[in-house]
Tab-separated table of C-alpha atoms in Angstrom:
chain	number	residue	atom	x	y	z
A	1	MET	CA	-30.130	7.332	10.134
A	2	SER	CA	-26.667	7.583	12.525
A	3	LYS	CA	-23.416	7.888	10.374
A	4	LYS	CA	-22.587	4.196	11.381
A	5	THR	CA	-25.581	3.088	9.400
A	6	HIS	CA	-24.495	5.384	6.432
A	7	LEU	CA	-21.104	3.755	6.773
A	8	TYR	CA	-22.663	0.163	6.715
A	9	ASN	CA	-24.442	1.060	3.527
A	10	LEU	CA	-21.433	2.337	1.898
A	11	ILE	CA	-19.869	-1.036	2.934
A	12	MET	CA	-22.371	-2.885	1.226
A	13	VAL	CA	-22.243	-0.979	-2.012
A	14	ILE	CA	-18.407	-1.763	-2.121
A	15	SER	CA	-19.021	-5.086	-1.214
A	16	PHE	CA	-21.046	-5.614	-4.379
A	17	PHE	CA	-18.221	-3.857	-6.269
A	18	ALA	CA	-15.793	-6.531	-4.725
A	19	LEU	CA	-17.853	-9.454	-5.948
A	20	TRP	CA	-17.832	-7.970	-9.447
A	21	VAL	CA	-14.086	-7.826	-9.264
A	22	SER	CA	-13.726	-11.686	-7.928
A	23	ILE	CA	-15.558	-12.563	-10.980
A	24	GLN	CA	-13.205	-10.352	-13.454
A	25	ILE	CA	-9.606	-10.911	-12.178
A	26	PRO	CA	-7.868	-14.056	-11.861
A	27	GLU	CA	-7.458	-15.869	-8.220
A	28	SER	CA	-3.634	-15.171	-8.716
A	29	MET	CA	-4.433	-11.452	-8.651
A	30	GLU	CA	-6.927	-11.440	-5.883
A	31	PHE	CA	-4.165	-13.407	-3.866
A	32	ILE	CA	-1.854	-10.356	-4.309
A	33	LEU	CA	-4.387	-7.928	-3.822
A	34	GLY	CA	-6.013	-9.508	-0.800
A	35	TYR	CA	-2.699	-9.873	0.869
A	36	PHE	CA	-1.977	-6.281	0.068
A	37	LEU	CA	-4.944	-5.120	1.576
A	38	ILE	CA	-4.360	-7.364	4.709
A	39	LEU	CA	-0.927	-5.764	5.267
A	40	THR	CA	-2.194	-2.316	4.798
A	41	ILE	CA	-5.396	-1.376	6.186
A	42	GLY	CA	-5.896	-4.429	7.868
A	43	VAL	CA	-2.841	-4.268	9.979
A	44	GLY	CA	-2.824	-0.786	10.332
A	45	HIS	CA	-6.686	-0.875	12.054
A	46	GLY	CA	-4.318	-1.867	15.151
A	47	ALA	CA	-1.655	0.677	15.137
A	48	ASN	CA	-3.150	3.003	16.914
A	49	ASP	CA	-3.969	0.936	20.314
A	50	LEU	CA	-1.738	2.825	22.431
A	51	LYS	CA	-3.743	5.902	21.650
A	52	VAL	CA	-6.979	4.350	22.231
A	53	TYR	CA	-5.920	2.680	25.528
A	54	PHE	CA	-4.335	6.047	27.133
A	55	ASN	CA	-6.868	8.367	25.610
A	56	ARG	CA	-7.825	11.405	27.534
A	57	LYS	CA	-6.068	9.927	30.630
A	58	THR	CA	-2.834	11.249	32.132
A	59	PHE	CA	-0.426	8.218	32.477
A	60	SER	CA	3.335	8.264	33.556
A	61	ILE	CA	5.910	7.805	31.193
A	62	ARG	CA	6.573	4.511	33.212
A	63	LYS	CA	3.302	3.100	32.772
A	64	LYS	CA	3.068	3.934	29.026
A	65	ILE	CA	6.460	2.107	28.824
A	66	THR	CA	5.085	-0.740	30.975
A	67	PHE	CA	2.000	-1.072	28.667
A	68	LEU	CA	3.802	-0.816	25.642
A	69	SER	CA	6.263	-3.694	26.733
A	70	ILE	CA	3.102	-5.670	27.968
A	71	TYR	CA	1.730	-5.528	24.616
A	72	SER	CA	4.890	-6.378	22.530
A	73	LEU	CA	5.553	-9.139	24.785
A	74	THR	CA	2.015	-10.290	24.227
A	75	VAL	CA	2.478	-10.279	20.453
A	76	LEU	CA	5.623	-12.040	20.477
A	77	ILE	CA	4.313	-14.772	22.998
A	78	GLY	CA	1.261	-15.214	20.974
A	79	PHE	CA	3.333	-15.252	17.552
A	80	GLY	CA	5.905	-17.953	19.283
A	81	LEU	CA	3.131	-20.242	20.798
A	82	PHE	CA	1.531	-20.713	17.300
A	83	PHE	CA	4.666	-22.943	16.679
A	84	ILE	CA	4.598	-24.687	20.229
A	85	ILE	CA	1.089	-25.376	20.863
A	86	PRO	CA	-0.486	-24.404	17.504
A	87	GLU	CA	-3.784	-26.591	18.000
A	88	PHE	CA	-4.841	-24.784	21.334
A	89	ILE	CA	-3.267	-21.268	19.952
A	90	LEU	CA	-5.227	-21.484	16.622
A	91	THR	CA	-8.458	-22.520	18.480
A	92	LEU	CA	-7.978	-19.836	20.972
A	93	PHE	CA	-7.258	-17.414	17.807
A	94	ILE	CA	-10.435	-18.179	16.027
A	95	ILE	CA	-12.472	-17.613	19.407
A	96	ILE	CA	-10.728	-14.217	19.970
A	97	SER	CA	-11.124	-13.216	16.496
A	98	GLY	CA	-14.813	-14.274	16.479
A	99	TYR	CA	-15.929	-12.330	19.270
A	100	HIS	CA	-13.960	-9.411	18.241
A	101	PHE	CA	-15.422	-9.559	14.601
A	102	GLY	CA	-19.123	-9.926	16.416
A	103	GLN	CA	-18.380	-7.373	19.042
A	104	GLU	CA	-17.360	-4.665	16.413
A	105	HIS	CA	-20.271	-5.425	13.931
A	106	PHE	CA	-22.889	-5.265	16.615
A	107	GLU	CA	-21.384	-2.019	18.550
A	108	LYS	CA	-23.913	0.308	16.352
A	109	TYR	CA	-26.696	-1.416	18.120
A	110	GLU	CA	-25.487	-0.392	21.683
A	111	VAL	CA	-26.920	-3.479	23.389
A	112	LYS	CA	-26.381	-4.198	26.881
A	113	ASN	CA	-23.231	-6.113	27.353
A	114	THR	CA	-24.681	-9.329	29.220
A	115	TRP	CA	-23.312	-13.091	29.306
A	116	TYR	CA	-25.757	-14.083	26.500
A	117	TYR	CA	-25.102	-11.067	24.365
A	118	LYS	CA	-21.202	-11.636	24.578
A	119	ILE	CA	-22.177	-15.644	23.785
A	120	PHE	CA	-24.265	-14.206	20.547
A	121	ILE	CA	-21.464	-11.495	19.052
A	122	GLY	CA	-18.770	-14.713	19.664
A	123	SER	CA	-20.714	-17.289	18.098
A	124	TYR	CA	-21.709	-14.502	15.186
A	125	GLY	CA	-17.780	-13.995	14.318
A	126	ILE	CA	-17.083	-17.426	14.977
A	127	ILE	CA	-19.637	-18.182	12.207
A	128	ILE	CA	-18.361	-15.913	9.860
A	129	ILE	CA	-14.848	-17.491	10.420
A	130	LEU	CA	-16.052	-21.014	9.997
A	131	THR	CA	-18.231	-20.379	6.975
A	132	LEU	CA	-15.439	-18.974	5.095
A	133	LEU	CA	-13.189	-22.053	5.965
A	134	THR	CA	-15.778	-24.475	4.990
A	135	ILE	CA	-16.439	-22.994	1.691
A	136	HIS	CA	-13.142	-23.166	0.807
A	137	LEU	CA	-12.888	-26.522	2.519
A	138	GLU	CA	-9.857	-28.260	0.718
A	139	GLU	CA	-7.593	-24.818	0.842
A	140	SER	CA	-8.520	-24.196	4.279
A	141	MET	CA	-7.602	-27.916	5.314
A	142	LEU	CA	-4.364	-27.893	3.655
A	143	ILE	CA	-3.195	-24.599	5.524
A	144	ILE	CA	-4.501	-25.981	8.899
A	145	ASN	CA	-2.838	-29.140	8.517
A	146	ASP	CA	0.322	-27.350	7.447
A	147	LEU	CA	-0.145	-25.100	10.719
A	148	LEU	CA	-0.730	-27.929	12.909
A	149	ASN	CA	1.532	-30.446	11.304
A	150	SER	CA	-1.570	-33.007	11.117
A	151	GLU	CA	-4.115	-34.997	9.025
A	152	LEU	CA	-7.310	-33.432	9.998
A	153	VAL	CA	-10.533	-33.853	7.900
A	154	GLY	CA	-13.312	-31.569	6.872
A	155	GLU	CA	-15.715	-32.469	9.793
A	156	VAL	CA	-13.333	-30.543	12.238
A	157	LEU	CA	-14.792	-27.701	10.896
A	158	LEU	CA	-18.379	-28.477	9.878
A	159	TYR	CA	-19.452	-29.881	13.431
A	160	PRO	CA	-18.221	-26.934	15.192
A	161	LEU	CA	-20.141	-24.538	12.578
A	162	ILE	CA	-23.089	-26.413	13.121
A	163	ILE	CA	-23.014	-26.173	17.017
A	164	VAL	CA	-22.213	-22.602	17.083
A	165	VAL	CA	-25.125	-21.469	14.319
A	166	ALA	CA	-27.419	-23.020	17.176
A	167	THR	CA	-25.588	-21.181	20.015
A	168	MET	CA	-26.280	-18.078	18.212
A	169	LEU	CA	-29.694	-18.725	17.492
A	170	LEU	CA	-30.520	-19.742	20.932
A	171	SER	CA	-28.719	-17.010	22.520
A	172	PHE	CA	-30.395	-14.151	20.177
A	173	LEU	CA	-33.822	-14.999	21.562
A	174	LYS	CA	-32.683	-13.650	24.837
A	175	PHE	CA	-32.657	-10.205	23.445
A	176	ALA	CA	-34.309	-10.271	20.008
A	177	ARG	CA	-37.054	-7.967	21.024
A	178	LEU	CA	-34.543	-5.350	20.991
A	179	PHE	CA	-34.319	-5.112	17.306
A	180	SER	CA	-36.706	-4.343	14.923
A	181	TRP	CA	-37.956	-6.519	12.068
A	182	LYS	CA	-36.188	-4.188	9.451
A	183	GLU	CA	-32.897	-4.366	11.620
A	184	ILE	CA	-32.976	-8.267	11.613
A	185	LEU	CA	-33.725	-8.648	7.922
A	186	LYS	CA	-31.055	-6.101	7.050
A	187	GLU	CA	-28.501	-8.335	9.305
A	188	CYS	CA	-29.895	-11.184	7.437
A	189	PHE	CA	-28.942	-9.659	4.274
A	190	TYR	CA	-25.497	-8.709	5.276
A	191	LEU	CA	-25.080	-12.384	5.839
A	192	LEU	CA	-26.218	-13.687	2.731
A	193	LEU	CA	-24.004	-10.926	0.929
A	194	ILE	CA	-21.062	-12.072	3.176
A	195	TYR	CA	-21.764	-15.738	2.279
A	196	THR	CA	-21.887	-14.912	-1.616
A	197	LEU	CA	-18.898	-13.054	-1.376
A	198	PHE	CA	-17.073	-16.076	0.230
A	199	SER	CA	-18.564	-18.515	-2.268
A	200	ALA	CA	-17.650	-16.239	-5.411
A	201	SER	CA	-14.219	-15.608	-4.279
A	202	SER	CA	-10.844	-17.253	-3.178
A	203	LEU	CA	-10.023	-18.062	0.177
A	204	VAL	CA	-7.420	-15.013	0.604
A	205	TRP	CA	-9.920	-12.466	-1.453
A	206	GLY	CA	-12.819	-13.597	0.618
A	207	PHE	CA	-11.040	-13.216	3.872
A	208	ALA	CA	-9.602	-9.717	2.924
A	209	ILE	CA	-12.916	-8.250	2.087
A	210	TYR	CA	-14.432	-9.344	5.064
A	211	PHE	CA	-11.430	-8.331	7.376
A	212	ILE	CA	-10.955	-4.625	5.567
A	213	LEU	CA	-14.493	-3.755	4.614
A	214	TRP	CA	-16.632	-5.291	7.360
A	215	HIS	CA	-14.396	-5.363	10.427
A	216	SER	CA	-11.144	-2.876	9.962
A	217	ILE	CA	-12.944	0.119	8.269
A	218	PRO	CA	-16.046	0.177	10.844
A	219	SER	CA	-13.211	-0.179	13.981
A	220	ILE	CA	-11.187	2.656	12.276
A	221	TYR	CA	-14.257	4.785	12.210
A	222	SER	CA	-14.839	3.646	16.117
A	223	GLN	CA	-11.451	4.622	16.722
A	224	ILE	CA	-11.166	7.906	15.024
A	225	SER	CA	-14.701	9.011	16.745
A	226	TYR	CA	-13.314	8.034	20.113
A	227	LEU	CA	-9.838	9.625	19.814
A	228	GLN	CA	-10.891	12.611	17.746
A	229	GLY	CA	-14.669	12.931	18.520
A	230	ALA	CA	-15.720	13.220	14.696
A	231	VAL	CA	-14.708	11.486	11.395
A	232	ASN	CA	-13.735	13.839	8.744
A	233	LYS	CA	-10.625	14.670	6.714
A	234	LYS	CA	-8.639	16.114	9.357
A	235	SER	CA	-9.166	13.478	11.768
A	236	ILE	CA	-8.472	10.476	9.181
A	237	LYS	CA	-5.272	11.945	8.089
A	238	LYS	CA	-4.205	12.250	11.703
A	239	TYR	CA	-5.009	8.743	12.408
A	240	ILE	CA	-2.993	7.554	9.102
A	241	LEU	CA	0.026	9.700	10.142
A	242	ASP	CA	-0.295	8.408	14.112
A	243	SER	CA	-0.300	4.871	12.593
A	244	LEU	CA	2.625	5.150	10.287
A	245	LEU	CA	5.276	4.107	12.574
A	246	TYR	CA	3.374	1.078	13.679
A	247	TRP	CA	2.488	0.128	10.217
A	248	ILE	CA	5.876	0.165	8.993
A	249	ALA	CA	7.386	-1.751	11.795
A	250	ALA	CA	4.890	-4.474	10.979
A	251	LEU	CA	5.753	-4.400	7.218
A	252	VAL	CA	9.583	-4.624	7.823
A	253	PHE	CA	9.102	-7.573	10.148
A	254	LEU	CA	7.242	-9.237	7.476
A	255	ALA	CA	9.682	-8.092	4.638
A	256	VAL	CA	12.308	-9.878	6.829
A	257	LEU	CA	10.170	-12.901	7.213
A	258	TYR	CA	9.739	-13.127	3.519
A	259	TYR	CA	13.304	-12.807	2.936
A	260	PHE	CA	14.206	-15.556	4.757
A	261	LEU	CA	11.056	-17.896	4.052
A	262	SER	CA	10.363	-17.105	0.230
A	263	ASP	CA	11.573	-20.532	-0.839
A	264	PHE	CA	9.161	-22.155	1.606
A	265	THR	CA	5.386	-20.865	0.765
A	266	ASN	CA	3.501	-23.033	3.597
A	267	LEU	CA	5.880	-22.154	6.071
A	268	PHE	CA	5.659	-18.411	5.041
A	269	LEU	CA	1.646	-18.751	4.930
A	270	SER	CA	2.091	-19.976	8.485
A	271	THR	CA	4.259	-17.146	9.551
A	272	ILE	CA	1.754	-15.004	8.423
A	273	ILE	CA	-1.471	-16.559	10.252
A	274	ALA	CA	0.990	-16.602	13.594
A	275	PHE	CA	1.734	-12.836	12.873
A	276	LEU	CA	-1.778	-11.888	12.342
A	277	GLY	CA	-2.907	-13.987	15.681
A	278	GLY	CA	-0.068	-12.596	17.573
A	279	ILE	CA	-1.131	-8.980	17.226
A	280	THR	CA	-4.820	-9.791	17.246
A	281	PHE	CA	-4.581	-10.616	21.244
A	282	PRO	CA	-3.610	-7.506	22.459
A	283	HIS	CA	-5.447	-5.703	20.225
A	284	VAL	CA	-8.684	-7.193	20.830
A	285	PHE	CA	-7.899	-6.723	24.929
A	286	VAL	CA	-7.561	-2.554	23.732
A	287	MET	CA	-10.834	-2.759	21.495
A	288	ASN	CA	-12.794	-4.512	24.150
A	289	LYS	CA	-12.120	-1.658	26.604
A	290	LEU	CA	-13.254	0.925	23.733
A	291	ASN	CA	-16.409	-1.030	22.900
A	292	ASN	CA	-17.386	-1.296	26.693
A	293	LYS	CA	-17.258	2.625	27.206
């Protein structure tokens, strides 16, 4: 049994604990705790993108500054476009995030990166996102309509979810033989557990638990393995120290936004989504490079 498999077994156990927590604490506490996890571990899991991109290669200072400039510019453009062409950018954000979620989740199986495999992992991740939004349909539509300044109804999520589920199942048939029945049943159980978590939790808490436990922690594990060669106390400490500057900068940026937008709750929430979208676009590019190695 690989260490990555052990990691997912631990994630499964912690997920049951998170399910218990969602039953014990009020929704207001879920909201606070969920945002805390998203803005710490969630934002922090992309803090070492520069090291991941340049790992074990010698680049000039000029090339590193160029990459960092392009990376930062992409974040700012992505953030800004959420307020200029929100329909397109939100759709793109869901598609890219879904692909990123699926790619990280199935990285442990080392399946050949064919076009139908890409469709499968992208569909898987989009299903996770749309399922969460559909379970909390009323709250989700309030946020989406506020972000888009629109009056969309629930079918805008339900119909794409049905289509993506069918797409995932059809694409999986192309390489299903590569998985044992034990692995397939385990993945089905994971999906059932995630669905139960989403159903029992608030929108924010459900997203936080998936984003942190099922995505950020496995991603951090992969990054540490890639950067340090092994995951242990020393390499984890180094990863955290290397992440501090980026993480602090991100939190300062959000703190400034909150200072100016604290009286406009909906606008601040939209800004959070735009910020996460902005940092997601270049992060997915870097992690795609890592996972393709």
